[in-house]
Amino acid sequence: MVVALTSRRALLRAAGASVLALAAPARSRGAAQDVRAFRLTAEPSQVALLGPGNPKTAVWSYNGVAPGPEIRVRRGEKLRVVVANRLDESTTVHWHGIRLPNAMDGVPDLTQAPIAPGREFAYEFVAPDAGTYMYHSHQRGNVQVPMGLFGPLIVEEREPVAVDRDVTWVLSDWRLTSDGQISDDFGNMMDVAMDGRVGNVVTLNNRLPASWPVRAGERIRLRIINLASARMFALSFEGHRPWVVAWDGQPVEPHEPEAGTLVLGPGMRADLQLDMVGEPQSSHAVRDTFYPGRSDPIATFAYAKDKALAGRPAKAPLRLPPNALPEPDVNKAARHLIAFGGGMMGGMMGGGGMMGRGRGMMGGGGMMGRGAMWTINGVAAQGPAMEPFLTLDRGRSYVLSLRNDTAFFHPIHLHGHSFRVIARNGAPARRREWRDTVLIPPRESADVAFVADNPGKWMIHCHILDHQEAGMMGVIRVA
Ligand code: C2O
Ligand code: CU
């Protein structure tokens, strides 16, 4: 039944494509040349985060919903997204994970002028890779994102993928006061110096954890996006054995999550193949166990009464077609060490206020203030106009050794490129998967390799947005 839906969608697309072809006969090179138009309005809104019967929550939304609407295009299509700003402060939108031209990357003052209140900006770019991506504000991200300015961006493969349902789960969290409103304690010292602003209410898409209807025997492609500004998730699926088929949009050799637990730091995405092997009418929780002592359901699969979908051929594991990423030549690559420092030591509360190793917030002769607590190569970035700390030759392969010298996790995100994770703590990585955000545990390291093929000034930063805003960001130039 759902397969029929997919093919109906394919038909609709085919119809849409021919209409466009008619309208613009000069562009007769097929779907790859079509422009898909969208509009996002950033505005204050009231949303029913806590469900019916509870007070609505004042948020900043795109088009009145938080998360923002799912933008869905096909690989090779051109998007045109007009962003209108109806907030009282300026904003930008970043298309996280998309390898796009620098001027469309949405970093205020670095790649564009901020979109002032009352103004619009048109983002236009081709989506070169199929996969699961996301968009979010990149201005005062540690405020605008936890206020609600984020959403999913899905790029479909050119050929339909053999699943019964294609589902997006946007995970996020909110810090709400007892009256259901977003707490305004943004950037408070404890958050900034430690784990970032972890909320007290988790949502899946736009609602609280709830039951989630499934049917026995169906195969689901589950796209999970962590769009929280600081919270990590470690998901386990009771009674089910999901396979990871893509990380950060890029296909990977299908494998079960390590130790049966899918770990997603902020900014990270996983595509799962999920075969619904439960019995009709059974229910099974998906739990988050990242934080010690917690095991909170984020959703509960609720099987319908219907008996399992029958008469279906045995299903081979899902293999997604690869995207065309330039393969780095690791042997010829130039290497750079990038060290992430700062923050409080884990034992700060009982340990006499120890600071981050070497160059923490008290380093550098007490020059760093409250807003500069985290560093890249010893420097806590301040303000929007950042000079590149590294310039890479366009077209050349690089290995960046990313070293976490702190007592905290950091999901490190590079703009404009995907990279292969080739080593962890100096040992070769098994799958060498492509990512755009790599989670580095305390005192660990990851080596990532890529071809610097996309010219421009690209941010690299921690995706715990309080860490980013307090200095753990920098600019790499490709020229
Ligand atoms: Cu998703 Cu620079 O961020
Ligand atoms: Cu961080």
Tab-separated table of C-alpha atoms and ligand atoms in Angstrom:
chain	number	residue	atom	x	y	z
A	1	MET	CA	0.000	0.000	0.000
A	2	VAL	CA	2.737	2.360	0.948
A	3	VAL	CA	4.722	1.205	-2.029
A	4	ALA	CA	1.824	2.442	-4.097
A	5	LEU	CA	2.202	5.787	-2.400
A	6	THR	CA	5.825	5.922	-3.408
A	7	SER	CA	5.036	5.238	-6.995
A	8	ARG	CA	2.216	7.743	-6.938
A	9	ARG	CA	4.701	10.288	-5.707
A	10	ALA	CA	7.035	9.288	-8.512
A	11	LEU	CA	4.193	9.857	-10.953
A	12	LEU	CA	3.439	13.248	-9.473
A	13	ARG	CA	7.080	14.140	-9.779
A	14	ALA	CA	7.193	13.008	-13.361
A	15	ALA	CA	4.128	15.139	-14.044
A	16	GLY	CA	5.680	18.126	-12.300
A	17	ALA	CA	8.871	17.691	-14.254
A	18	SER	CA	7.082	17.739	-17.578
A	19	VAL	CA	5.104	20.836	-16.611
A	20	LEU	CA	8.347	22.596	-15.824
A	21	ALA	CA	9.861	21.350	-19.042
A	22	LEU	CA	6.922	22.853	-20.887
A	23	ALA	CA	7.271	26.144	-19.085
A	24	ALA	CA	10.955	26.366	-19.817
A	25	PRO	CA	11.692	24.486	-22.994
A	26	ALA	CA	15.168	25.978	-23.142
A	27	ARG	CA	16.044	23.917	-20.112
A	28	SER	CA	15.409	20.517	-21.562
A	29	ARG	CA	18.143	18.628	-19.784
A	30	GLY	CA	15.729	16.885	-17.447
A	31	ALA	CA	14.963	16.934	-13.758
A	32	ALA	CA	18.506	17.935	-12.811
A	33	GLN	CA	17.840	21.444	-14.088
A	34	ASP	CA	14.500	22.064	-12.408
A	35	VAL	CA	14.299	24.658	-9.679
A	36	ARG	CA	12.327	23.746	-6.586
A	37	ALA	CA	11.050	26.823	-4.813
A	38	PHE	CA	10.445	27.081	-1.077
A	39	ARG	CA	9.795	29.856	1.370
A	40	LEU	CA	10.770	29.927	5.022
A	41	THR	CA	9.579	32.704	7.286
A	42	ALA	CA	11.376	33.035	10.594
A	43	GLU	CA	8.823	34.430	13.028
A	44	PRO	CA	7.585	34.317	16.608
A	45	SER	CA	4.854	31.690	16.992
A	46	GLN	CA	2.935	29.724	19.590
A	47	VAL	CA	3.157	25.955	19.274
A	48	ALA	CA	1.560	23.113	21.207
A	49	LEU	CA	4.820	21.417	22.188
A	50	LEU	CA	3.302	19.930	25.314
A	51	GLY	CA	0.203	18.709	23.549
A	52	PRO	CA	-3.475	19.487	23.895
A	53	GLY	CA	-4.680	20.774	27.248
A	54	ASN	CA	-1.343	22.405	28.041
A	55	PRO	CA	-0.238	25.961	27.516
A	56	LYS	CA	1.249	26.716	24.141
A	57	THR	CA	4.919	27.556	24.024
A	58	ALA	CA	6.206	30.782	22.507
A	59	VAL	CA	8.936	29.843	20.049
A	60	TRP	CA	10.683	31.213	17.009
A	61	SER	CA	9.527	29.131	14.093
A	62	TYR	CA	9.897	28.664	10.401
A	63	ASN	CA	6.418	28.937	8.872
A	64	GLY	CA	4.711	28.594	12.232
A	65	VAL	CA	6.041	25.155	13.116
A	66	ALA	CA	9.001	23.930	15.151
A	67	PRO	CA	10.846	22.040	13.809
A	68	GLY	CA	10.406	23.857	10.512
A	69	PRO	CA	8.760	22.136	7.548
A	70	GLU	CA	10.554	19.262	5.879
A	71	ILE	CA	12.203	20.408	2.683
A	72	ARG	CA	12.410	17.473	0.310
A	73	VAL	CA	14.078	17.516	-3.085
A	74	ARG	CA	15.759	15.054	-5.346
A	75	ARG	CA	19.483	14.687	-5.860
A	76	GLY	CA	20.748	17.092	-8.511
A	77	GLU	CA	17.789	19.420	-8.223
A	78	LYS	CA	18.301	23.086	-7.627
A	79	LEU	CA	16.639	24.609	-4.587
A	80	ARG	CA	15.630	28.183	-4.245
A	81	VAL	CA	14.672	28.964	-0.663
A	82	VAL	CA	13.589	32.487	0.128
A	83	VAL	CA	14.088	33.154	3.828
A	84	ALA	CA	12.031	36.032	5.221
A	85	ASN	CA	12.969	37.420	8.612
A	86	ARG	CA	10.080	38.507	10.813
A	87	LEU	CA	12.078	38.383	14.028
A	88	ASP	CA	13.349	41.427	15.903
A	89	GLU	CA	16.935	40.436	15.265
A	90	SER	CA	18.911	39.386	12.240
A	91	THR	CA	19.291	35.779	11.204
A	92	THR	CA	20.696	33.438	8.547
A	93	VAL	CA	20.017	29.845	7.534
A	94	HIS	CA	22.735	27.215	7.189
A	95	TRP	CA	22.154	24.068	5.104
A	96	HIS	CA	24.037	21.641	7.268
A	97	GLY	CA	25.899	18.931	5.356
A	98	ILE	CA	25.142	20.169	1.852
A	99	ARG	CA	28.233	20.688	-0.290
A	100	LEU	CA	27.125	23.996	-1.718
A	101	PRO	CA	28.767	27.189	-2.988
A	102	ASN	CA	30.268	29.243	-0.186
A	103	ALA	CA	28.007	32.254	-0.731
A	104	MET	CA	24.959	30.069	0.058
A	105	ASP	CA	26.357	28.593	3.290
A	106	GLY	CA	24.484	30.941	5.596
A	107	VAL	CA	27.218	32.057	7.973
A	108	PRO	CA	26.625	35.679	8.987
A	109	ASP	CA	29.408	38.114	8.110
A	110	LEU	CA	31.567	35.325	6.729
A	111	THR	CA	29.547	34.210	3.702
A	112	GLN	CA	26.723	36.759	3.640
A	113	ALA	CA	25.376	39.832	5.365
A	114	PRO	CA	22.924	38.847	8.093
A	115	ILE	CA	19.278	39.016	7.045
A	116	ALA	CA	17.997	42.068	8.914
A	117	PRO	CA	14.519	42.147	10.487
A	118	GLY	CA	11.928	42.657	7.749
A	119	ARG	CA	14.311	41.542	4.999
A	120	GLU	CA	14.613	38.445	2.826
A	121	PHE	CA	17.443	36.462	1.344
A	122	ALA	CA	17.214	33.917	-1.476
A	123	TYR	CA	19.391	30.846	-1.086
A	124	GLU	CA	19.971	28.979	-4.326
A	125	PHE	CA	22.015	25.846	-4.676
A	126	VAL	CA	22.037	22.378	-6.172
A	127	ALA	CA	21.743	19.428	-3.798
A	128	PRO	CA	24.642	17.328	-5.066
A	129	ASP	CA	24.238	14.358	-2.730
A	130	ALA	CA	21.241	12.263	-1.783
A	131	GLY	CA	20.741	11.831	1.934
A	132	THR	CA	19.502	13.237	5.223
A	133	TYR	CA	20.450	16.823	5.993
A	134	MET	CA	19.159	19.683	8.088
A	135	TYR	CA	18.859	23.429	8.171
A	136	HIS	CA	19.075	25.822	11.067
A	137	SER	CA	19.815	29.370	12.045
A	138	HIS	CA	23.519	30.146	12.136
A	139	GLN	CA	23.177	33.487	13.865
A	140	ARG	CA	23.358	33.486	17.671
A	141	GLY	CA	22.860	29.771	17.209
A	142	ASN	CA	22.908	29.098	20.929
A	143	VAL	CA	19.732	31.199	21.214
A	144	GLN	CA	18.004	30.965	17.837
A	145	VAL	CA	18.262	27.180	17.566
A	146	PRO	CA	16.919	26.358	21.047
A	147	MET	CA	14.159	28.908	20.324
A	148	GLY	CA	13.048	26.673	17.440
A	149	LEU	CA	14.806	27.736	14.241
A	150	PHE	CA	15.723	24.355	12.783
A	151	GLY	CA	14.290	21.748	10.421
A	152	PRO	CA	14.965	18.709	8.210
A	153	LEU	CA	16.236	18.758	4.627
A	154	ILE	CA	15.889	15.506	2.705
A	155	VAL	CA	17.509	14.802	-0.646
A	156	GLU	CA	16.030	11.745	-2.298
A	157	GLU	CA	17.994	9.371	-4.475
A	158	ARG	CA	17.345	9.599	-8.203
A	159	GLU	CA	15.860	6.111	-8.226
A	160	PRO	CA	13.281	5.117	-5.618
A	161	VAL	CA	14.681	3.128	-2.707
A	162	ALA	CA	12.962	-0.169	-1.924
A	163	VAL	CA	11.296	0.558	1.393
A	164	ASP	CA	7.672	0.633	2.436
A	165	ARG	CA	7.971	3.933	4.255
A	166	ASP	CA	10.455	6.763	4.367
A	167	VAL	CA	10.235	8.473	7.727
A	168	THR	CA	12.042	11.440	9.267
A	169	TRP	CA	12.510	11.824	13.010
A	170	VAL	CA	13.822	15.172	14.127
A	171	LEU	CA	15.036	14.849	17.705
A	172	SER	CA	15.360	17.969	19.726
A	173	ASP	CA	14.964	19.260	23.201
A	174	TRP	CA	13.701	22.340	24.960
A	175	ARG	CA	14.374	23.930	28.303
A	176	LEU	CA	10.949	24.833	29.571
A	177	THR	CA	9.862	26.582	32.723
A	178	SER	CA	6.930	25.229	34.742
A	179	ASP	CA	4.489	27.305	32.687
A	180	GLY	CA	5.669	25.669	29.497
A	181	GLN	CA	7.729	28.590	28.209
A	182	ILE	CA	11.311	28.510	26.959
A	183	SER	CA	13.642	29.440	29.765
A	184	ASP	CA	15.572	32.574	28.864
A	185	ASP	CA	18.793	31.574	30.631
A	186	PHE	CA	20.677	31.313	27.342
A	187	GLY	CA	24.412	31.098	27.588
A	188	ASN	CA	24.495	30.651	31.328
A	189	MET	CA	27.901	29.893	32.759
A	190	MET	CA	27.182	26.331	33.806
A	191	ASP	CA	25.898	25.374	30.380
A	192	VAL	CA	28.622	27.137	28.489
A	193	ALA	CA	31.461	25.743	30.588
A	194	MET	CA	30.125	22.208	30.643
A	195	ASP	CA	27.672	20.232	28.489
A	196	GLY	CA	25.863	23.124	26.820
A	197	ARG	CA	22.183	23.846	27.089
A	198	VAL	CA	20.638	20.422	27.567
A	199	GLY	CA	16.882	20.819	27.796
A	200	ASN	CA	14.353	19.168	30.073
A	201	VAL	CA	11.769	18.227	27.433
A	202	VAL	CA	12.602	16.046	24.441
A	203	THR	CA	10.509	16.168	21.298
A	204	LEU	CA	10.327	13.889	18.296
A	205	ASN	CA	9.262	15.968	15.315
A	206	ASN	CA	6.901	18.419	16.955
A	207	ARG	CA	5.597	16.412	19.883
A	208	LEU	CA	6.431	14.680	23.100
A	209	PRO	CA	7.464	11.028	23.005
A	210	ALA	CA	4.368	9.068	22.061
A	211	SER	CA	3.276	5.901	20.406
A	212	TRP	CA	4.154	5.588	16.815
A	213	PRO	CA	2.018	3.360	14.572
A	214	VAL	CA	3.711	0.649	12.531
A	215	ARG	CA	2.653	-2.466	10.697
A	216	ALA	CA	4.153	-5.924	11.085
A	217	GLY	CA	6.385	-6.821	8.172
A	218	GLU	CA	7.005	-3.376	6.799
A	219	ARG	CA	10.459	-2.050	6.071
A	220	ILE	CA	11.053	1.514	7.140
A	221	ARG	CA	13.832	3.851	6.204
A	222	LEU	CA	14.153	5.856	9.374
A	223	ARG	CA	16.085	9.084	9.082
A	224	ILE	CA	17.080	10.305	12.523
A	225	ILE	CA	18.389	13.834	12.918
A	226	ASN	CA	19.778	15.270	16.139
A	227	LEU	CA	18.844	18.938	16.006
A	228	ALA	CA	19.183	19.606	19.712
A	229	SER	CA	21.659	22.346	20.512
A	230	ALA	CA	23.531	20.247	23.076
A	231	ARG	CA	21.816	16.967	23.917
A	232	MET	CA	23.309	13.657	22.830
A	233	PHE	CA	21.172	10.632	22.148
A	234	ALA	CA	22.083	6.955	22.517
A	235	LEU	CA	19.139	5.047	21.095
A	236	SER	CA	18.281	1.419	21.559
A	237	PHE	CA	15.362	-0.285	19.847
A	238	GLU	CA	13.585	-2.877	21.973
A	239	GLY	CA	12.839	-6.034	20.017
A	240	HIS	CA	14.319	-4.693	16.775
A	241	ARG	CA	17.656	-4.772	15.034
A	242	PRO	CA	18.131	-1.648	12.974
A	243	TRP	CA	20.925	-1.375	10.435
A	244	VAL	CA	22.741	1.854	9.807
A	245	VAL	CA	22.727	2.463	6.056
A	246	ALA	CA	23.962	6.072	6.001
A	247	TRP	CA	25.727	8.529	8.278
A	248	ASP	CA	25.313	12.255	7.790
A	249	GLY	CA	23.601	11.625	4.483
A	250	GLN	CA	26.343	9.469	2.984
A	251	PRO	CA	25.747	5.742	2.419
A	252	VAL	CA	27.797	3.371	4.538
A	253	GLU	CA	28.326	-0.383	4.441
A	254	PRO	CA	25.169	-1.511	6.281
A	255	HIS	CA	25.966	-2.424	9.871
A	256	GLU	CA	24.298	-2.709	13.224
A	257	PRO	CA	25.015	0.151	15.603
A	258	GLU	CA	27.896	-0.570	17.929
A	259	ALA	CA	26.724	-2.334	21.075
A	260	GLY	CA	23.201	-2.072	19.681
A	261	THR	CA	23.090	1.624	20.481
A	262	LEU	CA	22.892	4.454	18.003
A	263	VAL	CA	24.817	7.460	19.308
A	264	LEU	CA	24.021	10.828	17.773
A	265	GLY	CA	25.605	14.071	18.882
A	266	PRO	CA	24.100	17.401	17.841
A	267	GLY	CA	24.341	17.924	14.086
A	268	MET	CA	24.574	14.209	13.313
A	269	ARG	CA	22.185	12.084	11.280
A	270	ALA	CA	21.752	8.369	10.700
A	271	ASP	CA	19.598	6.563	8.163
A	272	LEU	CA	18.393	3.217	9.472
A	273	GLN	CA	16.890	0.245	7.780
A	274	LEU	CA	14.269	-0.892	10.220
A	275	ASP	CA	12.389	-4.121	9.583
A	276	MET	CA	9.251	-4.283	11.681
A	277	VAL	CA	9.563	-7.791	13.020
A	278	GLY	CA	7.229	-7.405	16.003
A	279	GLU	CA	3.892	-9.146	16.418
A	280	PRO	CA	0.643	-7.400	15.553
A	281	GLN	CA	-0.619	-5.397	18.523
A	282	SER	CA	2.691	-5.504	20.362
A	283	SER	CA	4.543	-2.392	21.430
A	284	HIS	CA	8.251	-1.690	21.758
A	285	ALA	CA	10.023	1.357	23.090
A	286	VAL	CA	12.891	3.241	21.522
A	287	ARG	CA	14.943	4.452	24.469
A	288	ASP	CA	17.607	7.034	24.995
A	289	THR	CA	20.287	5.899	27.428
A	290	PHE	CA	23.007	8.480	26.816
A	291	TYR	CA	22.901	10.119	30.227
A	292	PRO	CA	23.862	7.870	33.120
A	293	GLY	CA	20.898	6.465	34.971
A	294	ARG	CA	18.377	7.494	32.320
A	295	SER	CA	16.404	5.339	29.971
A	296	ASP	CA	13.700	7.540	28.557
A	297	PRO	CA	11.480	6.426	25.708
A	298	ILE	CA	11.578	8.798	22.760
A	299	ALA	CA	8.893	6.825	20.929
A	300	THR	CA	7.027	3.545	21.243
A	301	PHE	CA	6.301	1.445	18.195
A	302	ALA	CA	2.648	0.452	18.340
A	303	TYR	CA	1.875	-2.410	15.973
A	304	ALA	CA	-1.457	-2.426	14.222
A	305	LYS	CA	-3.784	-5.413	14.503
A	306	ASP	CA	-3.230	-6.348	10.871
A	307	LYS	CA	-1.274	-9.507	10.339
A	308	ALA	CA	2.190	-9.164	8.930
A	309	LEU	CA	2.436	-8.005	5.352
A	310	ALA	CA	2.596	-11.331	3.568
A	311	GLY	CA	3.798	-12.812	0.334
A	312	ARG	CA	6.738	-10.486	0.071
A	313	PRO	CA	10.031	-11.676	-1.338
A	314	ALA	CA	12.863	-11.999	1.151
A	315	LYS	CA	14.362	-8.581	1.511
A	316	ALA	CA	18.005	-8.008	0.830
A	317	PRO	CA	19.703	-5.411	3.026
A	318	LEU	CA	19.273	-1.912	1.807
A	319	ARG	CA	22.216	-0.583	-0.139
A	320	LEU	CA	21.971	3.052	-1.021
A	321	PRO	CA	23.656	4.240	-4.189
A	322	PRO	CA	26.852	6.154	-3.388
A	323	ASN	CA	27.142	9.883	-3.936
A	324	ALA	CA	29.985	11.179	-6.063
A	325	LEU	CA	32.422	12.423	-3.449
A	326	PRO	CA	36.035	13.098	-4.361
A	327	GLU	CA	38.216	10.352	-2.859
A	328	PRO	CA	41.089	11.715	-0.756
A	329	ASP	CA	44.568	10.350	-1.418
A	330	VAL	CA	45.591	9.712	2.170
A	331	ASN	CA	49.205	8.880	1.317
A	332	LYS	CA	49.780	12.170	-0.420
A	333	ALA	CA	47.630	14.191	1.931
A	334	ALA	CA	49.011	17.101	3.907
A	335	ARG	CA	48.324	16.729	7.625
A	336	HIS	CA	47.250	19.258	10.192
A	337	LEU	CA	46.572	18.919	13.872
A	338	ILE	CA	43.538	20.737	15.207
A	339	ALA	CA	43.295	20.717	18.996
A	340	PHE	CA	40.072	21.506	20.811
A	341	GLY	CA	40.562	22.921	24.298
A	342	GLY	CA	39.034	24.778	27.195
A	343	GLY	CA	36.006	24.367	29.403
A	344	MET	CA	35.776	23.132	32.927
A	345	MET	CA	37.237	19.906	34.110
A	346	GLY	CA	34.711	17.177	34.813
A	347	GLY	CA	35.328	17.470	38.547
A	348	MET	CA	34.758	21.166	38.787
A	349	MET	CA	31.909	21.031	41.265
A	350	GLY	CA	33.905	19.210	43.897
A	351	GLY	CA	37.359	19.823	42.649
A	352	GLY	CA	38.107	23.391	43.546
A	353	GLY	CA	37.265	25.008	40.241
A	354	MET	CA	39.898	23.497	38.045
A	355	MET	CA	40.033	24.931	34.583
A	356	GLY	CA	40.578	23.336	31.235
A	357	ARG	CA	43.980	21.949	30.602
A	358	GLY	CA	46.607	24.483	29.644
A	359	ARG	CA	44.638	27.148	27.936
A	360	GLY	CA	41.242	27.171	29.500
A	361	MET	CA	39.295	30.253	30.338
A	362	MET	CA	41.988	31.510	32.679
A	363	GLY	CA	44.734	30.862	30.139
A	364	GLY	CA	46.472	33.620	28.239
A	365	GLY	CA	46.896	35.859	31.251
A	366	GLY	CA	43.225	36.101	32.139
A	367	MET	CA	42.371	37.752	28.837
A	368	MET	CA	39.416	35.568	28.085
A	369	GLY	CA	36.071	36.587	29.420
A	370	ARG	CA	32.924	34.685	30.083
A	371	GLY	CA	32.156	34.559	26.379
A	372	ALA	CA	35.390	32.816	25.468
A	373	MET	CA	35.772	29.538	27.193
A	374	TRP	CA	36.541	27.081	24.440
A	375	THR	CA	39.377	27.077	21.964
A	376	ILE	CA	40.653	25.743	18.673
A	377	ASN	CA	44.444	25.529	18.576
A	378	GLY	CA	44.547	27.718	21.647
A	379	VAL	CA	42.395	30.492	20.271
A	380	ALA	CA	38.890	31.259	21.465
A	381	ALA	CA	37.141	32.811	18.494
A	382	GLN	CA	35.347	36.047	19.194
A	383	GLY	CA	32.862	37.790	17.021
A	384	PRO	CA	31.794	37.164	13.493
A	385	ALA	CA	34.774	38.408	11.476
A	386	MET	CA	37.138	35.508	11.771
A	387	GLU	CA	40.433	35.178	9.978
A	388	PRO	CA	41.135	31.682	8.634
A	389	PHE	CA	43.484	29.724	10.900
A	390	LEU	CA	44.272	27.324	8.082
A	391	THR	CA	44.412	27.725	4.303
A	392	LEU	CA	44.127	24.630	2.132
A	393	ASP	CA	45.035	24.292	-1.514
A	394	ARG	CA	42.018	23.687	-3.640
A	395	GLY	CA	41.936	20.192	-5.088
A	396	ARG	CA	44.447	18.754	-2.640
A	397	SER	CA	43.889	15.936	-0.131
A	398	TYR	CA	44.149	16.666	3.575
A	399	VAL	CA	44.080	14.738	6.793
A	400	LEU	CA	42.982	16.730	9.800
A	401	SER	CA	43.793	15.191	13.164
A	402	LEU	CA	41.047	16.450	15.432
A	403	ARG	CA	42.125	16.137	19.054
A	404	ASN	CA	39.810	16.708	21.966
A	405	ASP	CA	41.920	17.965	24.875
A	406	THR	CA	38.924	18.552	27.104
A	407	ALA	CA	36.778	16.649	29.581
A	408	PHE	CA	33.655	16.944	27.381
A	409	PHE	CA	32.227	15.498	24.184
A	410	HIS	CA	32.437	17.671	21.085
A	411	PRO	CA	30.618	16.961	17.811
A	412	ILE	CA	32.894	18.733	15.349
A	413	HIS	CA	31.299	19.947	12.124
A	414	LEU	CA	33.043	21.172	8.976
A	415	HIS	CA	31.088	23.215	6.465
A	416	GLY	CA	31.128	22.722	2.700
A	417	HIS	CA	32.726	19.255	2.649
A	418	SER	CA	32.200	15.688	3.738
A	419	PHE	CA	35.195	13.829	5.146
A	420	ARG	CA	36.107	10.222	5.726
A	421	VAL	CA	36.790	9.275	9.327
A	422	ILE	CA	39.967	7.253	8.752
A	423	ALA	CA	41.247	6.773	12.301
A	424	ARG	CA	40.153	6.994	15.919
A	425	ASN	CA	42.779	7.553	18.590
A	426	GLY	CA	45.450	6.756	16.016
A	427	ALA	CA	44.030	3.360	15.048
A	428	PRO	CA	42.641	2.859	11.531
A	429	ALA	CA	38.864	3.060	11.464
A	430	ARG	CA	36.996	0.026	10.239
A	431	ARG	CA	34.432	1.599	7.967
A	432	ARG	CA	36.080	4.898	7.031
A	433	GLU	CA	32.620	6.344	6.690
A	434	TRP	CA	31.874	9.760	5.282
A	435	ARG	CA	30.617	12.350	7.738
A	436	ASP	CA	30.285	16.064	8.114
A	437	THR	CA	30.095	15.984	11.898
A	438	VAL	CA	32.284	13.720	14.003
A	439	LEU	CA	31.655	13.110	17.685
A	440	ILE	CA	34.897	13.092	19.661
A	441	PRO	CA	34.694	11.805	23.237
A	442	PRO	CA	36.749	13.451	26.009
A	443	ARG	CA	40.522	13.155	25.495
A	444	GLU	CA	40.083	11.233	22.258
A	445	SER	CA	40.922	12.030	18.662
A	446	ALA	CA	39.649	11.401	15.156
A	447	ASP	CA	41.541	11.710	11.877
A	448	VAL	CA	39.434	12.830	8.958
A	449	ALA	CA	40.423	12.902	5.287
A	450	PHE	CA	38.954	14.837	2.401
A	451	VAL	CA	39.720	16.670	-0.805
A	452	ALA	CA	39.539	20.427	-0.291
A	453	ASP	CA	37.566	20.907	-3.487
A	454	ASN	CA	35.113	23.600	-2.470
A	455	PRO	CA	36.572	27.112	-2.541
A	456	GLY	CA	35.733	29.635	0.126
A	457	LYS	CA	35.863	30.313	3.829
A	458	TRP	CA	34.324	27.443	5.742
A	459	MET	CA	33.512	27.188	9.392
A	460	ILE	CA	34.654	24.318	11.535
A	461	HIS	CA	33.085	24.255	14.967
A	462	CYS	CA	31.623	22.292	17.783
A	463	HIS	CA	27.912	21.657	17.238
A	464	ILE	CA	27.181	22.086	20.916
A	465	LEU	CA	26.116	25.603	20.165
A	466	ASP	CA	27.098	27.069	23.533
A	467	HIS	CA	30.612	25.745	22.945
A	468	GLN	CA	30.664	27.201	19.464
A	469	GLU	CA	29.493	30.633	20.569
A	470	ALA	CA	31.988	30.602	23.452
A	471	GLY	CA	34.950	30.170	21.137
A	472	MET	CA	35.120	26.644	19.760
A	473	MET	CA	34.874	27.709	16.146
A	474	GLY	CA	37.232	28.706	13.428
A	475	VAL	CA	37.546	29.226	9.712
A	476	ILE	CA	39.349	27.089	7.170
A	477	ARG	CA	39.925	28.666	3.818
A	478	VAL	CA	40.095	26.687	0.600
A	479	ALA	CA	41.790	28.625	-2.171
B	1	C2O	CU1	24.899	22.818	11.672
B	1	C2O	CU2	27.903	25.536	11.423
B	1	C2O	O1	26.372	24.239	11.635
B	2	CU	CU	31.810	21.211	22.140
